[in-house]
């Protein structure tokens, strides 16, 4: 493959851009950090996508991750934590650019193929699950773990989860769980299962194809069976438990039925984050498009940045790693509706306004 960046690139660059025939290939290149996403990577990818959109020699774009651990473990949480505890503004600017990139991928004018191999969390979902062609493999582990650290699903996550079949998205969001290939497809994060051993050959094939139909045919030619979806099998009790907008009611239904384990998991998350997540999902269902949901998520993210639970959650999970966060408020019943509502107020520093592009 030939290098397609505007300046000389070395293997230490955080994102690599290559062209192979008609294929433009994006490789996230921070393997020791499981390709965790930072501001530089977002701006580099946006710039290259804009170039390739106008380049008639590029017919299809694909996204992969370097190393064998995963496509992307999400945003650089430690940097965001430092910004939050230091009173900075860099995280809000990062989200402005990141969410705009998520929208660009969703509306990209050429076929966009995302290979969701290995770990795909948070910001990694934003880069991949809005693509036109989303591939999982036998190693895929896909999730939005935000409530574990006092945060709320973003990068268009509430858009995807609110449109999942029944209440599968609500279940996944509140429990902050990760799922394998079959469940990722069932919830609507992915379209195809391709064995990992077939991915390299698929990329070679994509270098020769034209148009959406050609891309889809190339992928279908190497698809396999992901196996049965556990989420789909549990759909009856999940839909019954999560069908209310009242979190206390959800917890009661879970404890009384087949979801006792889920209730125990949710009870360990930030009560504020769980309650705001539920509200965000319900609001996202009625919002018109991805861009509007991303604009809502920006408000919520900026307010999360200033909440005590986010700093405490990252401290417990990533900094000190004692896995013993002290949430405030400490229980779901103590999280007032006015507190939940405050996360949807206009963002300090100004709201996000995204350009609407035709799909």
Short mmCIF file of C-alpha atoms in Angstrom, two decimals:
data_model
loop_
_atom_site.label_atom_id
_atom_site.label_comp_id
_atom_site.label_asym_id
_atom_site.label_seq_id
_atom_site.Cartn_x
_atom_site.Cartn_y
_atom_site.Cartn_z
CA UNK A 1 0.00 0.00 0.00
CA UNK A 2 1.13 3.53 -0.67
CA UNK A 3 1.13 6.20 2.00
CA UNK A 4 -1.58 8.82 1.52
CA UNK A 5 -0.91 11.37 4.24
CA UNK A 6 -0.06 14.98 3.51
CA UNK A 7 3.28 14.76 5.31
CA UNK A 8 5.85 11.99 5.91
CA UNK A 9 4.48 9.26 8.16
CA UNK A 10 6.34 6.87 10.42
CA UNK A 11 5.05 3.83 12.23
CA UNK A 12 4.93 5.94 15.41
CA UNK A 13 2.17 8.16 14.00
CA UNK A 14 -1.13 7.66 15.88
CA UNK A 15 -3.09 7.09 12.66
CA UNK A 16 -1.81 5.64 9.39
CA UNK A 17 -3.39 6.38 6.01
CA UNK A 18 -2.71 4.19 2.99
CA UNK A 19 -4.24 3.59 -0.41
CA UNK A 20 -4.44 0.17 -1.96
CA UNK A 21 -6.01 0.27 -5.40
CA UNK A 22 -9.40 1.92 -4.92
CA UNK A 23 -9.29 1.47 -1.13
CA UNK A 24 -8.38 4.17 1.37
CA UNK A 25 -7.28 2.44 4.58
CA UNK A 26 -7.30 4.10 8.02
CA UNK A 27 -5.29 2.29 10.70
CA UNK A 28 -5.52 3.45 14.31
CA UNK A 29 -1.93 3.12 15.51
CA UNK A 30 -1.58 3.22 19.29
CA UNK A 31 -1.57 -0.54 19.92
CA UNK A 32 -0.13 -0.34 23.46
CA UNK A 33 -3.13 1.81 24.43
CA UNK A 34 -5.53 -0.40 22.41
CA UNK A 35 -5.67 2.53 19.99
CA UNK A 36 -7.33 4.87 22.51
CA UNK A 37 -8.58 7.95 20.75
CA UNK A 38 -7.19 11.45 21.33
CA UNK A 39 -7.67 14.89 19.80
CA UNK A 40 -4.82 14.53 17.32
CA UNK A 41 -6.24 11.28 15.96
CA UNK A 42 -9.71 12.78 15.52
CA UNK A 43 -8.40 15.78 13.59
CA UNK A 44 -6.16 13.61 11.41
CA UNK A 45 -8.99 11.26 10.49
CA UNK A 46 -11.42 14.10 9.73
CA UNK A 47 -8.88 15.81 7.48
CA UNK A 48 -8.14 12.61 5.56
CA UNK A 49 -11.80 11.71 5.13
CA UNK A 50 -12.44 15.14 3.67
CA UNK A 51 -9.60 14.59 1.17
CA UNK A 52 -10.76 11.11 0.18
CA UNK A 53 -14.37 12.27 -0.24
CA UNK A 54 -13.16 14.56 -3.03
CA UNK A 55 -10.70 12.07 -4.54
CA UNK A 56 -12.20 10.12 -7.48
CA UNK A 57 -9.42 7.52 -7.20
CA UNK A 58 -10.79 6.37 -3.82
CA UNK A 59 -13.96 4.26 -4.09
CA UNK A 60 -14.19 2.83 -0.57
CA UNK A 61 -12.73 3.59 2.86
CA UNK A 62 -11.97 1.03 5.60
CA UNK A 63 -11.07 1.43 9.27
CA UNK A 64 -8.92 -1.06 11.23
CA UNK A 65 -6.82 -1.02 14.39
CA UNK A 66 -3.18 -1.97 14.78
CA UNK A 67 -2.12 -4.75 17.14
CA UNK A 68 -4.21 -7.76 18.06
CA UNK A 69 -6.07 -6.42 21.10
CA UNK A 70 -8.75 -4.30 19.52
CA UNK A 71 -9.91 -1.59 17.18
CA UNK A 72 -10.18 1.10 19.86
CA UNK A 73 -10.61 1.08 23.64
CA UNK A 74 -12.41 4.44 23.58
CA UNK A 75 -11.32 7.95 24.40
CA UNK A 76 -8.23 8.80 26.39
CA UNK A 77 -9.98 8.75 29.77
CA UNK A 78 -6.91 9.72 31.79
CA UNK A 79 -6.49 12.93 29.79
CA UNK A 80 -10.17 13.76 30.22
CA UNK A 81 -9.88 13.06 33.96
CA UNK A 82 -6.93 15.43 34.26
CA UNK A 83 -8.88 18.07 32.40
CA UNK A 84 -11.91 17.56 34.64
CA UNK A 85 -9.97 17.74 37.89
CA UNK A 86 -7.91 20.68 36.65
CA UNK A 87 -10.88 22.77 35.55
CA UNK A 88 -9.80 22.75 31.90
CA UNK A 89 -11.78 23.11 28.67
CA UNK A 90 -9.86 20.78 26.33
CA UNK A 91 -12.31 17.88 26.73
CA UNK A 92 -15.22 19.96 25.46
CA UNK A 93 -13.20 20.89 22.38
CA UNK A 94 -12.27 17.23 21.88
CA UNK A 95 -15.94 16.24 21.97
CA UNK A 96 -16.87 18.97 19.50
CA UNK A 97 -14.42 17.52 17.00
CA UNK A 98 -15.11 13.86 17.86
CA UNK A 99 -18.88 14.12 17.52
CA UNK A 100 -18.51 15.99 14.23
CA UNK A 101 -16.32 13.09 13.02
CA UNK A 102 -18.98 10.58 14.11
CA UNK A 103 -21.51 12.47 11.98
CA UNK A 104 -19.07 12.60 9.05
CA UNK A 105 -18.69 8.81 9.13
CA UNK A 106 -22.46 8.30 9.28
CA UNK A 107 -23.02 10.55 6.25
CA UNK A 108 -19.88 9.65 4.32
CA UNK A 109 -20.48 9.81 0.55
CA UNK A 110 -18.45 6.66 -0.20
CA UNK A 111 -18.79 3.15 1.25
CA UNK A 112 -17.20 3.09 4.72
CA UNK A 113 -16.22 -0.31 6.15
CA UNK A 114 -15.34 -0.63 9.85
CA UNK A 115 -13.63 -3.78 11.14
CA UNK A 116 -14.66 -4.04 14.80
CA UNK A 117 -12.09 -6.67 15.73
CA UNK A 118 -11.19 -7.20 19.39
CA UNK A 119 -12.03 -4.54 21.99
CA UNK A 120 -14.31 -1.75 20.76
CA UNK A 121 -15.46 0.61 23.50
CA UNK A 122 -16.87 4.12 23.78
CA UNK A 123 -15.16 6.31 21.20
CA UNK A 124 -14.31 3.21 19.18
CA UNK A 125 -18.03 2.67 18.68
CA UNK A 126 -18.32 6.26 17.50
CA UNK A 127 -15.74 5.56 14.78
CA UNK A 128 -17.22 2.24 13.67
CA UNK A 129 -20.87 1.70 14.52
CA UNK A 130 -22.05 4.61 12.36
CA UNK A 131 -20.30 3.19 9.29
CA UNK A 132 -22.24 1.88 6.30
CA UNK A 133 -20.70 -1.62 6.65
CA UNK A 134 -19.87 -2.80 10.18
CA UNK A 135 -17.95 -6.03 10.67
CA UNK A 136 -17.40 -8.04 13.86
CA UNK A 137 -15.15 -11.05 14.33
CA UNK A 138 -14.88 -13.91 16.81
CA UNK A 139 -12.70 -11.69 19.04
CA UNK A 140 -15.04 -8.69 19.13
CA UNK A 141 -15.97 -7.26 22.51
CA UNK A 142 -18.19 -4.23 21.98
CA UNK A 143 -19.57 -1.98 24.69
CA UNK A 144 -20.33 1.39 26.20
CA UNK A 145 -18.97 1.18 29.77
CA UNK A 146 -19.70 4.79 30.71
CA UNK A 147 -21.96 4.37 33.75
CA UNK A 148 -19.13 2.46 35.44
CA UNK A 149 -17.11 5.69 35.56
CA UNK A 150 -19.94 8.13 36.27
CA UNK A 151 -20.38 9.10 32.63
CA UNK A 152 -23.18 8.66 30.06
CA UNK A 153 -22.96 6.93 26.65
CA UNK A 154 -21.95 9.41 23.95
CA UNK A 155 -20.46 9.35 20.38
CA UNK A 156 -23.96 8.65 19.10
CA UNK A 157 -24.29 5.72 21.49
CA UNK A 158 -27.66 6.88 22.78
CA UNK A 159 -28.85 7.15 19.16
CA UNK A 160 -27.88 3.54 18.42
CA UNK A 161 -29.07 2.12 21.73
CA UNK A 162 -32.40 3.95 21.66
CA UNK A 163 -33.10 2.37 18.26
CA UNK A 164 -32.09 -1.17 19.22
CA UNK A 165 -34.82 -3.85 19.14
CA UNK A 166 -37.15 -3.54 22.11
CA UNK A 167 -35.26 -2.65 25.28
CA UNK A 168 -31.96 -4.36 24.43
CA UNK A 169 -30.25 -0.99 24.16
CA UNK A 170 -31.54 0.15 27.54
CA UNK A 171 -30.28 -3.04 29.15
CA UNK A 172 -26.84 -2.71 27.58
CA UNK A 173 -26.53 0.99 28.46
CA UNK A 174 -27.54 0.70 32.12
CA UNK A 175 -25.45 -2.40 32.82
CA UNK A 176 -22.48 -0.95 30.87
CA UNK A 177 -21.79 -4.42 29.53
CA UNK A 178 -19.71 -5.56 26.57
CA UNK A 179 -21.04 -8.06 24.06
CA UNK A 180 -19.59 -10.44 21.48
CA UNK A 181 -20.26 -10.67 17.77
CA UNK A 182 -23.77 -12.18 17.79
CA UNK A 183 -25.08 -9.78 20.42
CA UNK A 184 -23.43 -6.78 18.75
CA UNK A 185 -25.35 -7.67 15.60
CA UNK A 186 -28.58 -8.24 17.54
CA UNK A 187 -28.42 -4.84 19.23
CA UNK A 188 -27.62 -3.03 15.98
CA UNK A 189 -23.93 -2.20 16.39
CA UNK A 190 -22.80 -4.44 13.51
CA UNK A 191 -24.02 -5.96 10.25
CA UNK A 192 -21.69 -8.85 9.37
CA UNK A 193 -19.65 -11.54 11.06
CA UNK A 194 -16.32 -12.17 9.31
CA UNK A 195 -13.74 -14.56 10.79
CA UNK A 196 -10.57 -12.71 11.70
CA UNK A 197 -8.52 -14.86 9.32
CA UNK A 198 -10.58 -13.50 6.39
CA UNK A 199 -10.09 -9.80 7.13
CA UNK A 200 -6.81 -9.28 5.30
CA UNK A 201 -8.16 -10.98 2.18
CA UNK A 202 -11.30 -8.87 2.40
CA UNK A 203 -9.26 -5.67 2.46
CA UNK A 204 -7.43 -6.87 -0.64
CA UNK A 205 -10.78 -7.52 -2.34
CA UNK A 206 -12.09 -4.07 -1.40
CA UNK A 207 -9.20 -2.52 -3.33
CA UNK A 208 -10.84 -3.74 -6.55
CA UNK A 209 -14.56 -3.12 -5.99
CA UNK A 210 -16.88 -0.31 -7.00
CA UNK A 211 -19.96 1.01 -5.25
CA UNK A 212 -22.06 -0.10 -2.29
CA UNK A 213 -23.22 -3.26 -4.04
CA UNK A 214 -19.66 -4.35 -4.81
CA UNK A 215 -18.54 -3.68 -1.25
CA UNK A 216 -21.48 -5.61 0.21
CA UNK A 217 -20.85 -8.54 -2.12
CA UNK A 218 -17.18 -8.69 -1.16
CA UNK A 219 -18.08 -8.77 2.54
CA UNK A 220 -20.89 -11.31 2.15
CA UNK A 221 -18.46 -13.57 0.32
CA UNK A 222 -16.40 -14.05 3.51
CA UNK A 223 -19.12 -13.93 6.17
CA UNK A 224 -19.64 -16.72 8.66
CA UNK A 225 -22.03 -17.70 11.44
CA UNK A 226 -21.66 -15.63 14.65
CA UNK A 227 -23.67 -18.14 16.66
CA UNK A 228 -26.74 -17.46 18.76
CA UNK A 229 -27.39 -14.13 20.45
CA UNK A 230 -27.87 -14.31 24.21
CA UNK A 231 -29.54 -10.89 24.20
CA UNK A 232 -32.07 -11.99 21.61
CA UNK A 233 -32.83 -15.12 23.65
CA UNK A 234 -33.41 -12.95 26.74
CA UNK A 235 -35.54 -10.41 24.89
CA UNK A 236 -38.81 -11.31 26.62
CA UNK A 237 -37.69 -10.55 30.17
CA UNK A 238 -35.49 -7.62 29.08
CA UNK A 239 -38.37 -5.91 27.29
CA UNK A 240 -40.70 -6.50 30.23
CA UNK A 241 -38.26 -5.16 32.82
CA UNK A 242 -37.09 -2.04 31.02
CA UNK A 243 -40.37 -0.92 29.45
CA UNK A 244 -40.96 1.81 32.05
CA UNK A 245 -39.26 5.21 32.18
CA UNK A 246 -38.91 4.96 35.96
CA UNK A 247 -35.53 3.63 37.06
CA UNK A 248 -36.77 2.45 40.46
CA UNK A 249 -39.51 0.55 38.67
CA UNK A 250 -36.96 -1.05 36.35
CA UNK A 251 -34.84 -2.16 39.29
CA UNK A 252 -37.89 -3.65 41.02
CA UNK A 253 -38.91 -5.60 37.92
CA UNK A 254 -35.38 -6.88 37.42
CA UNK A 255 -35.11 -8.09 41.01
CA UNK A 256 -38.48 -9.80 40.89
CA UNK A 257 -37.85 -11.57 37.59
CA UNK A 258 -35.02 -13.06 35.57
CA UNK A 259 -32.90 -9.91 35.74
CA UNK A 260 -31.62 -10.14 39.32
CA UNK A 261 -28.02 -10.29 38.12
CA UNK A 262 -28.56 -7.21 35.95
CA UNK A 263 -30.03 -5.35 38.93
CA UNK A 264 -26.96 -6.14 41.02
CA UNK A 265 -24.70 -4.85 38.24
CA UNK A 266 -26.66 -1.62 37.78
CA UNK A 267 -26.59 -1.03 41.54
CA UNK A 268 -22.78 -0.77 41.41
CA UNK A 269 -22.85 2.03 38.80
CA UNK A 270 -23.10 5.75 39.43
CA UNK A 271 -26.76 6.34 40.40
CA UNK A 272 -26.66 9.75 38.75
CA UNK A 273 -25.11 8.43 35.54
CA UNK A 274 -27.60 5.56 35.33
CA UNK A 275 -30.57 7.86 35.79
CA UNK A 276 -29.26 10.43 33.29
CA UNK A 277 -28.51 7.61 30.83
CA UNK A 278 -32.08 6.38 30.98
CA UNK A 279 -33.38 9.91 30.42
CA UNK A 280 -30.96 10.43 27.52
CA UNK A 281 -32.09 7.19 25.85
CA UNK A 282 -35.76 8.06 26.16
CA UNK A 283 -35.20 11.55 24.74
CA UNK A 284 -33.01 10.20 21.93
CA UNK A 285 -35.86 7.97 20.72
CA UNK A 286 -37.87 11.01 19.70
CA UNK A 287 -35.02 13.07 18.24
CA UNK A 288 -34.99 13.35 14.47
CA UNK A 289 -31.48 12.34 13.49
CA UNK A 290 -27.99 11.40 14.65
CA UNK A 291 -26.80 15.00 14.62
CA UNK A 292 -29.55 16.11 17.00
CA UNK A 293 -28.71 13.25 19.36
CA UNK A 294 -25.01 14.13 19.25
CA UNK A 295 -25.89 17.71 20.14
CA UNK A 296 -27.84 16.43 23.13
CA UNK A 297 -24.96 14.15 24.10
CA UNK A 298 -22.57 17.10 24.00
CA UNK A 299 -24.62 18.91 26.62
CA UNK A 300 -24.70 15.82 28.81
CA UNK A 301 -20.98 15.12 28.39
CA UNK A 302 -19.97 18.66 29.35
CA UNK A 303 -22.11 18.51 32.47
CA UNK A 304 -20.73 15.06 33.31
CA UNK A 305 -17.23 16.51 33.11
CA UNK A 306 -18.14 18.84 35.95
CA UNK A 307 -19.83 16.20 38.09
CA UNK A 308 -18.17 14.67 41.11
CA UNK A 309 -19.12 11.15 40.05
CA UNK A 310 -17.08 11.26 36.83
CA UNK A 311 -13.85 12.17 38.62
CA UNK A 312 -14.57 9.60 41.31
CA UNK A 313 -15.43 6.88 38.80
CA UNK A 314 -12.22 7.34 36.81
CA UNK A 315 -10.22 7.49 40.02
CA UNK A 316 -11.66 4.19 41.22
CA UNK A 317 -11.42 2.35 37.90
CA UNK A 318 -8.32 3.80 36.21
CA UNK A 319 -6.21 5.93 38.55
CA UNK A 320 -6.15 4.18 41.93
CA UNK A 321 -7.86 1.03 40.60
CA UNK A 322 -9.45 0.22 43.95
CA UNK A 323 -12.79 -0.46 42.16
CA UNK A 324 -14.57 1.14 45.11
CA UNK A 325 -16.13 4.43 43.99
CA UNK A 326 -17.99 6.61 46.49
CA UNK A 327 -20.93 7.91 44.50
CA UNK A 328 -22.73 11.10 45.47
CA UNK A 329 -25.71 10.77 45.67
CA UNK A 330 -25.16 7.21 46.79
CA UNK A 331 -28.52 5.73 45.79
CA UNK A 332 -30.92 5.97 42.87
CA UNK A 333 -33.73 7.26 45.09
CA UNK A 334 -31.56 10.21 46.15
CA UNK A 335 -30.99 11.40 42.57
CA UNK A 336 -33.57 14.14 42.09
CA UNK A 337 -35.35 14.87 38.82
CA UNK A 338 -33.96 18.41 38.95
CA UNK A 339 -30.42 16.99 39.05
CA UNK A 340 -31.15 14.77 36.05
CA UNK A 341 -32.68 17.71 34.17
CA UNK A 342 -29.59 19.84 34.81
CA UNK A 343 -27.50 17.56 32.57
CA UNK A 344 -29.65 18.56 29.58
CA UNK A 345 -29.25 22.30 30.13
CA UNK A 346 -27.26 24.35 27.58
CA UNK A 347 -23.55 23.58 27.76
CA UNK A 348 -21.31 26.12 29.47
CA UNK A 349 -19.19 27.59 26.70
CA UNK A 350 -21.87 27.04 24.08
CA UNK A 351 -23.78 24.14 22.58
CA UNK A 352 -22.60 21.93 19.73
CA UNK A 353 -24.13 22.76 16.35
CA UNK A 354 -23.52 20.16 13.63
CA UNK A 355 -23.93 20.58 9.91
CA UNK A 356 -26.69 18.45 8.45
CA UNK A 357 -25.53 16.41 5.47
CA UNK A 358 -27.64 14.26 3.20
CA UNK A 359 -27.01 10.53 3.85
#
